[in-house]
mmCIF file with all atom_site columns, C-alpha atoms in Angstrom:
data_model
loop_
_atom_site.group_PDB
_atom_site.id
_atom_site.type_symbol
_atom_site.label_atom_id
_atom_site.label_alt_id
_atom_site.label_comp_id
_atom_site.label_asym_id
_atom_site.label_entity_id
_atom_site.label_seq_id
_atom_site.pdbx_PDB_ins_code
_atom_site.Cartn_x
_atom_site.Cartn_y
_atom_site.Cartn_z
_atom_site.occupancy
_atom_site.B_iso_or_equiv
_atom_site.pdbx_formal_charge
_atom_site.auth_seq_id
_atom_site.auth_comp_id
_atom_site.auth_asym_id
_atom_site.auth_atom_id
_atom_site.pdbx_PDB_model_num
ATOM 1   C CA . ARG P 1 1   ? 101.615 10.450 133.556 1.00 44.00 ? 27  ARG P CA 1
ATOM 2   C CA . SER P 1 2   ? 98.293  9.578  135.114 1.00 43.00 ? 28  SER P CA 1
ATOM 3   C CA . ASN P 1 3   ? 100.053 8.522  138.452 1.00 49.00 ? 29  ASN P CA 1
ATOM 4   C CA . SER P 1 4   ? 101.788 11.958 138.465 1.00 46.00 ? 30  SER P CA 1
ATOM 5   C CA . LEU P 1 5   ? 98.521  13.743 137.774 1.00 43.00 ? 31  LEU P CA 1
ATOM 6   C CA . ARG P 1 6   ? 96.924  11.926 140.606 1.00 46.00 ? 32  ARG P CA 1
ATOM 7   C CA . ARG P 1 7   ? 99.514  12.898 143.104 1.00 48.00 ? 33  ARG P CA 1
ATOM 8   C CA . LEU P 1 8   ? 99.283  16.590 142.072 1.00 47.00 ? 34  LEU P CA 1
ATOM 9   C CA . PHE P 1 9   ? 95.454  16.514 141.694 1.00 45.00 ? 35  PHE P CA 1
ATOM 10  C CA . PRO P 1 10  ? 93.945  13.815 143.756 1.00 48.00 ? 36  PRO P CA 1
ATOM 11  C CA . SER P 1 11  ? 90.351  14.812 142.973 1.00 45.00 ? 37  SER P CA 1
ATOM 12  C CA . ALA P 1 12  ? 91.069  14.549 139.227 1.00 45.00 ? 38  ALA P CA 1
ATOM 13  C CA . GLY P 1 13  ? 91.305  10.736 139.383 1.00 44.00 ? 39  GLY P CA 1
ATOM 14  C CA . LYS P 1 14  ? 87.920  10.139 137.647 1.00 44.00 ? 40  LYS P CA 1
ATOM 15  C CA . LEU P 1 15  ? 88.883  12.571 134.846 1.00 42.00 ? 41  LEU P CA 1
ATOM 16  C CA . VAL P 1 16  ? 92.268  11.007 134.168 1.00 42.00 ? 42  VAL P CA 1
ATOM 17  C CA . ASN P 1 17  ? 90.619  7.438  134.216 1.00 45.00 ? 43  ASN P CA 1
ATOM 18  C CA . PHE P 1 18  ? 88.015  8.513  131.679 1.00 44.00 ? 44  PHE P CA 1
ATOM 19  C CA . ALA P 1 19  ? 90.590  10.194 129.513 1.00 48.00 ? 45  ALA P CA 1
ATOM 20  C CA . ALA P 1 20  ? 92.931  7.236  129.619 1.00 49.00 ? 46  ALA P CA 1
ATOM 21  C CA . MET P 1 21  ? 90.248  5.014  127.946 1.00 69.00 ? 47  MET P CA 1
ATOM 22  C CA . TYR P 1 22  ? 90.768  6.676  124.627 1.00 71.00 ? 48  TYR P CA 1
ATOM 23  C CA . PRO P 1 23  ? 92.106  6.359  121.877 1.00 78.00 ? 49  PRO P CA 1
ATOM 24  C CA . HIS P 1 24  ? 91.946  2.618  121.217 1.00 90.00 ? 50  HIS P CA 1
ATOM 25  C CA . ARG P 1 25  ? 94.708  2.121  118.738 1.00 93.00 ? 51  ARG P CA 1
ATOM 26  C CA . ILE P 1 26  ? 95.219  -0.605 116.123 1.00 95.00 ? 52  ILE P CA 1
ATOM 27  C CA . HIS P 1 27  ? 98.425  -0.700 114.178 1.00 97.00 ? 53  HIS P CA 1
ATOM 28  C CA . LEU P 1 28  ? 98.383  -1.579 110.530 1.00 97.00 ? 54  LEU P CA 1
ATOM 29  C CA . ARG P 1 29  ? 102.134 -2.853 110.544 1.00 96.00 ? 55  ARG P CA 1
ATOM 30  C CA . GLY P 1 30  ? 103.299 -5.802 108.454 1.00 96.00 ? 56  GLY P CA 1
ATOM 31  C CA . PRO P 1 31  ? 103.328 -6.604 104.798 1.00 97.00 ? 57  PRO P CA 1
ATOM 32  C CA . TRP P 1 32  ? 101.838 -4.077 102.328 1.00 98.00 ? 58  TRP P CA 1
ATOM 33  C CA . ASP P 1 33  ? 101.622 -4.338 98.539  1.00 98.00 ? 59  ASP P CA 1
ATOM 34  C CA . ALA P 1 34  ? 104.047 -1.713 97.058  1.00 97.00 ? 60  ALA P CA 1
ATOM 35  C CA . GLU P 1 35  ? 103.610 -1.003 93.423  1.00 98.00 ? 61  GLU P CA 1
ATOM 36  C CA . PRO P 1 36  ? 105.911 1.782  91.829  1.00 97.00 ? 62  PRO P CA 1
ATOM 37  C CA . LEU P 1 37  ? 103.880 3.960  89.344  1.00 97.00 ? 63  LEU P CA 1
ATOM 38  C CA . SER P 1 38  ? 106.519 6.324  87.931  1.00 97.00 ? 64  SER P CA 1
ATOM 39  C CA . ALA P 1 39  ? 109.724 7.915  88.675  1.00 95.00 ? 65  ALA P CA 1
ATOM 40  C CA . THR P 1 40  ? 109.717 11.588 89.642  1.00 95.00 ? 66  THR P CA 1
ATOM 41  C CA . THR P 1 41  ? 111.978 14.522 90.210  1.00 92.00 ? 67  THR P CA 1
ATOM 42  C CA . VAL P 1 42  ? 111.849 18.182 91.228  1.00 91.00 ? 68  VAL P CA 1
ATOM 43  C CA . ASP P 1 43  ? 112.854 20.356 88.261  1.00 91.00 ? 69  ASP P CA 1
ATOM 44  C CA . ALA P 1 44  ? 114.870 23.640 88.368  1.00 89.00 ? 70  ALA P CA 1
ATOM 45  C CA . SER P 1 45  ? 111.566 25.479 88.825  1.00 89.00 ? 71  SER P CA 1
ATOM 46  C CA . GLY P 1 46  ? 110.623 23.582 91.822  1.00 87.00 ? 72  GLY P CA 1
ATOM 47  C CA . GLN P 1 47  ? 107.812 21.503 90.203  1.00 90.00 ? 73  GLN P CA 1
ATOM 48  C CA . VAL P 1 48  ? 107.526 17.818 90.467  1.00 92.00 ? 74  VAL P CA 1
ATOM 49  C CA . VAL P 1 49  ? 107.728 16.050 87.086  1.00 95.00 ? 75  VAL P CA 1
ATOM 50  C CA . THR P 1 50  ? 107.793 12.450 85.811  1.00 96.00 ? 76  THR P CA 1
ATOM 51  C CA . VAL P 1 51  ? 111.024 11.244 84.400  1.00 95.00 ? 77  VAL P CA 1
ATOM 52  C CA . ASP P 1 52  ? 111.832 8.134  82.096  1.00 94.00 ? 78  ASP P CA 1
ATOM 53  C CA . ALA P 1 53  ? 113.577 5.804  84.279  1.00 92.00 ? 79  ALA P CA 1
ATOM 54  C CA . ALA P 1 54  ? 113.475 2.245  85.162  1.00 92.00 ? 80  ALA P CA 1
ATOM 55  C CA . LEU P 1 55  ? 111.125 1.074  87.845  1.00 95.00 ? 81  LEU P CA 1
ATOM 56  C CA . PRO P 1 56  ? 111.823 -1.402 90.586  1.00 95.00 ? 82  PRO P CA 1
ATOM 57  C CA . PRO P 1 57  ? 109.563 -4.556 90.639  1.00 96.00 ? 83  PRO P CA 1
ATOM 58  C CA . ARG P 1 58  ? 106.378 -4.549 92.429  1.00 96.00 ? 84  ARG P CA 1
ATOM 59  C CA . ALA P 1 59  ? 106.910 -6.020 95.970  1.00 96.00 ? 85  ALA P CA 1
ATOM 60  C CA . SER P 1 60  ? 105.582 -6.944 99.364  1.00 97.00 ? 86  SER P CA 1
ATOM 61  C CA . MET P 1 61  ? 107.070 -4.507 101.740 1.00 96.00 ? 87  MET P CA 1
ATOM 62  C CA . VAL P 1 62  ? 106.941 -4.635 105.603 1.00 97.00 ? 88  VAL P CA 1
ATOM 63  C CA . LEU P 1 63  ? 105.750 -1.376 106.923 1.00 96.00 ? 89  LEU P CA 1
ATOM 64  C CA . PRO P 1 64  ? 106.632 1.021  108.575 1.00 95.00 ? 90  PRO P CA 1
ATOM 65  C CA . CYS P 1 65  ? 109.967 1.590  106.630 1.00 93.00 ? 91  CYS P CA 1
ATOM 66  C CA . ARG P 1 66  ? 111.515 3.719  104.084 1.00 92.00 ? 92  ARG P CA 1
ATOM 67  C CA . TRP P 1 67  ? 111.677 1.836  100.842 1.00 93.00 ? 93  TRP P CA 1
ATOM 68  C CA . ALA P 1 68  ? 115.546 2.123  100.513 1.00 91.00 ? 94  ALA P CA 1
ATOM 69  C CA . THR P 1 69  ? 115.694 -0.341 103.474 1.00 90.00 ? 95  THR P CA 1
ATOM 70  C CA . ALA P 1 70  ? 113.434 -2.767 101.538 1.00 90.00 ? 96  ALA P CA 1
ATOM 71  C CA . GLY P 1 71  ? 115.584 -2.874 98.252  1.00 91.00 ? 97  GLY P CA 1
ATOM 72  C CA . TRP P 1 72  ? 114.716 0.184  96.412  1.00 93.00 ? 98  TRP P CA 1
ATOM 73  C CA . SER P 1 73  ? 117.695 2.315  97.447  1.00 88.00 ? 99  SER P CA 1
ATOM 74  C CA . ASP P 1 74  ? 118.104 4.058  94.056  1.00 87.00 ? 100 ASP P CA 1
ATOM 75  C CA . PHE P 1 75  ? 114.459 4.818  93.473  1.00 93.00 ? 101 PHE P CA 1
ATOM 76  C CA . TRP P 1 76  ? 112.656 8.159  93.807  1.00 93.00 ? 102 TRP P CA 1
ATOM 77  C CA . GLY P 1 77  ? 109.078 8.438  92.634  1.00 94.00 ? 103 GLY P CA 1
ATOM 78  C CA . HIS P 1 78  ? 105.283 7.641  92.978  1.00 96.00 ? 104 HIS P CA 1
ATOM 79  C CA . VAL P 1 79  ? 104.379 4.346  94.762  1.00 97.00 ? 105 VAL P CA 1
ATOM 80  C CA . ARG P 1 80  ? 100.944 3.113  95.658  1.00 98.00 ? 106 ARG P CA 1
ATOM 81  C CA . PHE P 1 81  ? 100.837 1.117  98.857  1.00 98.00 ? 107 PHE P CA 1
ATOM 82  C CA . ARG P 1 82  ? 97.802  -1.208 99.410  1.00 98.00 ? 108 ARG P CA 1
ATOM 83  C CA . ARG P 1 83  ? 96.624  -3.073 102.384 1.00 98.00 ? 109 ARG P CA 1
ATOM 84  C CA . LYS P 1 84  ? 93.628  -5.153 102.968 1.00 97.00 ? 110 LYS P CA 1
ATOM 85  C CA . PHE P 1 85  ? 92.255  -5.506 106.567 1.00 97.00 ? 111 PHE P CA 1
ATOM 86  C CA . GLN P 1 86  ? 89.121  -6.481 108.398 1.00 96.00 ? 112 GLN P CA 1
ATOM 87  C CA . TRP P 1 87  ? 87.064  -4.523 110.906 1.00 95.00 ? 113 TRP P CA 1
ATOM 88  C CA . VAL P 1 88  ? 84.749  -6.450 113.252 1.00 90.00 ? 114 VAL P CA 1
ATOM 89  C CA . LYS P 1 89  ? 84.372  -3.962 116.256 1.00 84.00 ? 115 LYS P CA 1
ATOM 90  C CA . ALA P 1 90  ? 80.990  -2.281 116.558 1.00 88.00 ? 116 ALA P CA 1
ATOM 91  C CA . LEU P 1 91  ? 81.446  1.449  117.400 1.00 91.00 ? 117 LEU P CA 1
ATOM 92  C CA . GLY P 1 92  ? 79.570  3.020  120.254 1.00 89.00 ? 118 GLY P CA 1
ATOM 93  C CA . GLU P 1 93  ? 77.126  5.673  119.814 1.00 88.00 ? 119 GLU P CA 1
ATOM 94  C CA . ARG P 1 94  ? 79.463  8.394  120.650 1.00 88.00 ? 120 ARG P CA 1
ATOM 95  C CA . GLU P 1 95  ? 82.709  6.826  119.066 1.00 92.00 ? 121 GLU P CA 1
ATOM 96  C CA . ARG P 1 96  ? 84.284  7.731  115.801 1.00 93.00 ? 122 ARG P CA 1
ATOM 97  C CA . LEU P 1 97  ? 86.956  5.782  113.898 1.00 95.00 ? 123 LEU P CA 1
ATOM 98  C CA . TRP P 1 98  ? 90.158  7.673  112.556 1.00 95.00 ? 124 TRP P CA 1
ATOM 99  C CA . LEU P 1 99  ? 92.789  6.504  110.196 1.00 97.00 ? 125 LEU P CA 1
ATOM 100 C CA . GLY P 1 100 ? 96.232  8.007  110.450 1.00 96.00 ? 126 GLY P CA 1
ATOM 101 C CA . CYS P 1 101 ? 99.962  7.882  109.849 1.00 96.00 ? 127 CYS P CA 1
ATOM 102 C CA . LEU P 1 102 ? 102.710 9.089  112.088 1.00 95.00 ? 128 LEU P CA 1
ATOM 103 C CA . GLY P 1 103 ? 104.876 10.092 109.138 1.00 92.00 ? 129 GLY P CA 1
ATOM 104 C CA . CYS P 1 104 ? 105.905 9.664  105.404 1.00 91.00 ? 130 CYS P CA 1
ATOM 105 C CA . ASP P 1 105 ? 108.414 11.037 102.914 1.00 87.00 ? 131 ASP P CA 1
ATOM 106 C CA . GLY P 1 106 ? 106.738 12.674 100.175 1.00 86.00 ? 132 GLY P CA 1
ATOM 107 C CA . GLN P 1 107 ? 103.155 13.762 99.342  1.00 92.00 ? 133 GLN P CA 1
ATOM 108 C CA . ALA P 1 108 ? 100.467 11.359 100.242 1.00 95.00 ? 134 ALA P CA 1
ATOM 109 C CA . GLU P 1 109 ? 97.069  10.676 98.745  1.00 97.00 ? 135 GLU P CA 1
ATOM 110 C CA . VAL P 1 110 ? 94.801  8.450  100.826 1.00 98.00 ? 136 VAL P CA 1
ATOM 111 C CA . SER P 1 111 ? 91.744  6.460  99.783  1.00 98.00 ? 137 SER P CA 1
ATOM 112 C CA . LEU P 1 112 ? 89.787  3.794  101.824 1.00 98.00 ? 138 LEU P CA 1
ATOM 113 C CA . ASN P 1 113 ? 87.453  1.335  99.861  1.00 98.00 ? 139 ASN P CA 1
ATOM 114 C CA . ARG P 1 114 ? 87.779  3.478  96.719  1.00 97.00 ? 140 ARG P CA 1
ATOM 115 C CA . SER P 1 115 ? 86.655  6.688  98.512  1.00 98.00 ? 141 SER P CA 1
ATOM 116 C CA . PHE P 1 116 ? 89.266  9.388  98.378  1.00 98.00 ? 142 PHE P CA 1
ATOM 117 C CA . LEU P 1 117 ? 90.007  10.782 101.781 1.00 98.00 ? 143 LEU P CA 1
ATOM 118 C CA . GLY P 1 118 ? 92.414  13.439 100.997 1.00 97.00 ? 144 GLY P CA 1
ATOM 119 C CA . THR P 1 119 ? 96.065  14.725 100.316 1.00 96.00 ? 145 THR P CA 1
ATOM 120 C CA . HIS P 1 120 ? 98.628  15.443 102.822 1.00 95.00 ? 146 HIS P CA 1
ATOM 121 C CA . ASP P 1 121 ? 101.188 17.620 101.469 1.00 88.00 ? 147 ASP P CA 1
ATOM 122 C CA . GLU P 1 122 ? 103.330 18.309 104.485 1.00 86.00 ? 148 GLU P CA 1
ATOM 123 C CA . PRO P 1 123 ? 106.112 15.666 104.370 1.00 78.00 ? 149 PRO P CA 1
ATOM 124 C CA . HIS P 1 124 ? 107.449 14.223 107.701 1.00 79.00 ? 150 HIS P CA 1
ATOM 125 C CA . THR P 1 125 ? 104.312 15.192 109.798 1.00 87.00 ? 151 THR P CA 1
ATOM 126 C CA . PRO P 1 126 ? 101.391 12.966 110.960 1.00 92.00 ? 152 PRO P CA 1
ATOM 127 C CA . PHE P 1 127 ? 98.027  12.958 109.276 1.00 94.00 ? 153 PHE P CA 1
ATOM 128 C CA . THR P 1 128 ? 94.544  11.577 110.302 1.00 94.00 ? 154 THR P CA 1
ATOM 129 C CA . PHE P 1 129 ? 91.053  11.218 108.536 1.00 96.00 ? 155 PHE P CA 1
ATOM 130 C CA . ASP P 1 130 ? 87.784  10.387 110.010 1.00 95.00 ? 156 ASP P CA 1
ATOM 131 C CA . VAL P 1 131 ? 86.617  7.052  108.290 1.00 97.00 ? 157 VAL P CA 1
ATOM 132 C CA . THR P 1 132 ? 83.655  6.213  110.467 1.00 95.00 ? 158 THR P CA 1
ATOM 133 C CA . ASP P 1 133 ? 81.167  6.326  107.659 1.00 95.00 ? 159 ASP P CA 1
ATOM 134 C CA . LEU P 1 134 ? 83.495  4.383  105.193 1.00 97.00 ? 160 LEU P CA 1
ATOM 135 C CA . ILE P 1 135 ? 84.523  1.352  107.328 1.00 96.00 ? 161 ILE P CA 1
ATOM 136 C CA . ARG P 1 136 ? 83.261  -2.134 106.453 1.00 96.00 ? 162 ARG P CA 1
ATOM 137 C CA . GLY P 1 137 ? 83.943  -5.638 107.571 1.00 96.00 ? 163 GLY P CA 1
ATOM 138 C CA . ARG P 1 138 ? 86.364  -6.246 104.720 1.00 97.00 ? 164 ARG P CA 1
ATOM 139 C CA . ASN P 1 139 ? 88.400  -3.092 103.829 1.00 98.00 ? 165 ASN P CA 1
ATOM 140 C CA . GLU P 1 140 ? 91.061  -1.904 101.315 1.00 98.00 ? 166 GLU P CA 1
ATOM 141 C CA . LEU P 1 141 ? 93.395  0.918  102.091 1.00 98.00 ? 167 LEU P CA 1
ATOM 142 C CA . GLU P 1 142 ? 95.510  2.730  99.385  1.00 98.00 ? 168 GLU P CA 1
ATOM 143 C CA . ILE P 1 143 ? 98.168  5.358  100.217 1.00 98.00 ? 169 ILE P CA 1
ATOM 144 C CA . GLU P 1 144 ? 99.899  6.814  97.164  1.00 97.00 ? 170 GLU P CA 1
ATOM 145 C CA . VAL P 1 145 ? 103.297 8.512  98.194  1.00 96.00 ? 171 VAL P CA 1
ATOM 146 C CA . ASP P 1 146 ? 105.307 10.705 95.762  1.00 94.00 ? 172 ASP P CA 1
ATOM 147 C CA . ALA P 1 147 ? 108.706 11.070 96.915  1.00 92.00 ? 173 ALA P CA 1
ATOM 148 C CA . PRO P 1 148 ? 110.689 12.696 93.969  1.00 92.00 ? 174 PRO P CA 1
ATOM 149 C CA . SER P 1 149 ? 114.387 13.093 93.717  1.00 89.00 ? 175 SER P CA 1
ATOM 150 C CA . ASP P 1 150 ? 115.584 16.637 94.704  1.00 85.00 ? 176 ASP P CA 1
ATOM 151 C CA . PRO P 1 151 ? 118.919 17.433 93.269  1.00 81.00 ? 177 PRO P CA 1
ATOM 152 C CA . LEU P 1 152 ? 118.580 21.168 94.030  1.00 78.00 ? 178 LEU P CA 1
ATOM 153 C CA . GLY P 1 153 ? 117.211 20.685 97.582  1.00 72.00 ? 179 GLY P CA 1
ATOM 154 C CA . TRP P 1 154 ? 113.811 22.304 97.090  1.00 65.00 ? 180 TRP P CA 1
ATOM 155 C CA . ARG P 1 155 ? 111.916 19.915 99.322  1.00 63.00 ? 181 ARG P CA 1
ATOM 156 C CA . LEU P 1 156 ? 114.081 17.581 101.221 1.00 59.00 ? 182 LEU P CA 1
ATOM 157 C CA . PRO P 1 157 ? 114.942 18.862 104.660 1.00 52.00 ? 183 PRO P CA 1
ATOM 158 C CA . ARG P 1 158 ? 118.550 19.956 105.522 1.00 44.00 ? 184 ARG P CA 1
ATOM 159 C CA . GLY P 1 159 ? 120.609 16.766 105.940 1.00 43.00 ? 185 GLY P CA 1
ATOM 160 C CA . ARG P 1 160 ? 118.212 14.573 104.238 1.00 48.00 ? 186 ARG P CA 1
ATOM 161 C CA . ARG P 1 161 ? 119.538 13.689 100.775 1.00 48.00 ? 187 ARG P CA 1
ATOM 162 C CA . GLY P 1 162 ? 119.274 9.772  100.705 1.00 51.00 ? 188 GLY P CA 1
ATOM 163 C CA . GLY P 1 163 ? 117.194 6.955  101.500 1.00 56.00 ? 189 GLY P CA 1
ATOM 164 C CA . GLY P 1 164 ? 114.223 7.135  99.173  1.00 72.00 ? 190 GLY P CA 1
ATOM 165 C CA . GLY P 1 165 ? 110.594 7.724  100.359 1.00 87.00 ? 191 GLY P CA 1
ATOM 166 C CA . GLY P 1 166 ? 107.899 5.662  102.022 1.00 91.00 ? 192 GLY P CA 1
ATOM 167 C CA . LEU P 1 167 ? 105.453 5.358  105.050 1.00 94.00 ? 193 LEU P CA 1
ATOM 168 C CA . TRP P 1 168 ? 108.258 5.325  107.667 1.00 92.00 ? 194 TRP P CA 1
ATOM 169 C CA . GLY P 1 169 ? 105.546 6.178  110.417 1.00 94.00 ? 195 GLY P CA 1
ATOM 170 C CA . THR P 1 170 ? 103.103 3.562  111.522 1.00 96.00 ? 196 THR P CA 1
ATOM 171 C CA . VAL P 1 171 ? 99.723  3.578  109.941 1.00 98.00 ? 197 VAL P CA 1
ATOM 172 C CA . PHE P 1 172 ? 96.966  3.099  112.489 1.00 97.00 ? 198 PHE P CA 1
ATOM 173 C CA . LEU P 1 173 ? 93.319  3.110  113.274 1.00 97.00 ? 199 LEU P CA 1
ATOM 174 C CA . ASP P 1 174 ? 92.078  5.115  116.405 1.00 94.00 ? 200 ASP P CA 1
ATOM 175 C CA . VAL P 1 175 ? 88.643  4.520  118.019 1.00 94.00 ? 201 VAL P CA 1
ATOM 176 C CA . ARG P 1 176 ? 88.020  7.952  119.602 1.00 90.00 ? 202 ARG P CA 1
ATOM 177 C CA . ARG P 1 177 ? 85.120  9.827  121.386 1.00 80.00 ? 203 ARG P CA 1
ATOM 178 C CA . ASP P 1 178 ? 83.135  11.929 118.906 1.00 66.00 ? 204 ASP P CA 1
ATOM 179 C CA . VAL P 1 179 ? 85.188  14.895 120.167 1.00 58.00 ? 205 VAL P CA 1
ATOM 180 C CA . SER P 1 180 ? 88.804  14.426 120.879 1.00 55.00 ? 206 SER P CA 1
ATOM 181 C CA . ILE P 1 181 ? 92.088  16.386 120.979 1.00 60.00 ? 207 ILE P CA 1
ATOM 182 C CA . ASP P 1 182 ? 95.203  15.796 118.819 1.00 58.00 ? 208 ASP P CA 1
ATOM 183 C CA . ASP P 1 183 ? 98.622  17.001 119.737 1.00 57.00 ? 209 ASP P CA 1
ATOM 184 C CA . LEU P 1 184 ? 97.815  17.595 123.462 1.00 61.00 ? 210 LEU P CA 1
ATOM 185 C CA . ALA P 1 185 ? 100.538 19.615 125.190 1.00 68.00 ? 211 ALA P CA 1
ATOM 186 C CA . VAL P 1 186 ? 100.530 20.263 129.006 1.00 74.00 ? 212 VAL P CA 1
ATOM 187 C CA . VAL P 1 187 ? 103.161 22.749 130.334 1.00 76.00 ? 213 VAL P CA 1
ATOM 188 C CA . PRO P 1 188 ? 103.398 23.636 133.942 1.00 82.00 ? 214 PRO P CA 1
ATOM 189 C CA . ALA P 1 189 ? 104.468 27.234 135.103 1.00 81.00 ? 215 ALA P CA 1
ATOM 190 C CA . TRP P 1 190 ? 104.436 29.103 138.296 1.00 78.00 ? 216 TRP P CA 1
ATOM 191 C CA . HIS P 1 191 ? 102.702 32.483 138.649 1.00 75.00 ? 217 HIS P CA 1
ATOM 192 C CA . ASP P 1 192 ? 102.365 34.486 141.775 1.00 79.00 ? 218 ASP P CA 1
ATOM 193 C CA . GLY P 1 193 ? 103.367 31.354 143.929 1.00 79.00 ? 219 GLY P CA 1
ATOM 194 C CA . GLN P 1 194 ? 100.598 29.061 142.113 1.00 81.00 ? 220 GLN P CA 1
ATOM 195 C CA . LEU P 1 195 ? 101.045 26.223 139.723 1.00 79.00 ? 221 LEU P CA 1
ATOM 196 C CA . TRP P 1 196 ? 99.158  26.832 136.418 1.00 78.00 ? 222 TRP P CA 1
ATOM 197 C CA . LEU P 1 197 ? 98.976  24.281 133.632 1.00 75.00 ? 223 LEU P CA 1
ATOM 198 C CA . HIS P 1 198 ? 98.862  25.621 130.073 1.00 73.00 ? 224 HIS P CA 1
ATOM 199 C CA . CYS P 1 199 ? 97.167  23.224 127.821 1.00 75.00 ? 225 CYS P CA 1
ATOM 200 C CA . SER P 1 200 ? 96.941  23.376 124.017 1.00 67.00 ? 226 SER P CA 1
ATOM 201 C CA . GLY P 1 201 ? 95.845  20.997 121.202 1.00 63.00 ? 227 GLY P CA 1
ATOM 202 C CA . LEU P 1 202 ? 93.807  20.341 118.043 1.00 60.00 ? 228 LEU P CA 1
ATOM 203 C CA . LEU P 1 203 ? 90.088  19.733 118.574 1.00 57.00 ? 229 LEU P CA 1
ATOM 204 C CA . GLN P 1 204 ? 88.799  17.053 116.287 1.00 63.00 ? 230 GLN P CA 1
ATOM 205 C CA . GLY P 1 205 ? 85.005  16.268 115.786 1.00 60.00 ? 231 GLY P CA 1
ATOM 206 C CA . LYS P 1 206 ? 81.859  18.449 116.587 1.00 58.00 ? 232 LYS P CA 1
ATOM 207 C CA . PRO P 1 207 ? 81.119  19.336 119.991 1.00 54.00 ? 233 PRO P CA 1
#
C-alpha cells in the first residue's frame, strides 16, 4: 500500500512513512486459562437465562479459537478467560496503549488488573479499550464471554448454529499515537477528470 501511494503521490512519502510506524501490535496468542462459569440459553422471550447443566472441566485453551475446537463441542454458556502477561516497554510522551480483540462469539466483559474496562455486546465484531493508565509490569487480563445456546435463532447470525462460543479473533495490545484512526477506509473515485480519495474512519483519543 505504501509503495502504491508513493507512486500516486510522490510528495506524500514522509506522511506515509510516519503513518506506517503505528500501531505497534503485540498478539496475546497461546495458552489461556478457560473456566466455565454456567450454562446459558436464550429463552422464548429473547432473554439470556442460566440453565442447570453439566459444565466442561476447566482447561488451558490455545487462543484464538472457538471452544468447540478445543473439546467443548456441546457447551453453550458463560466462560471466564484469563491470561497473565508482562509489559516492559516504556511508552512515549504521546503514545497510548490499547487492548483489543478481533472477534468473539457472545457478549464480552473485559477487565485488566481487576479494573473493569467495559462490555462489548455486539458479537462477531472487534473491540478496543484504552489501558494506558492500567498497565503494569505484571498484568492479569480477564475476558468473560457469554455465548448462550439459541434454539430459536434470536441472536446467532443466519447459518451459524453450531460450534460454541469463544475468542476466535486474536487478542492484542496496540501502541498508538495519542490520536489514532480505527477502521480507516480509502476509496478512490473520479470526478470531473480528477482523482479524489474519500477517507473515513473512527477517531480515537483526544486531539
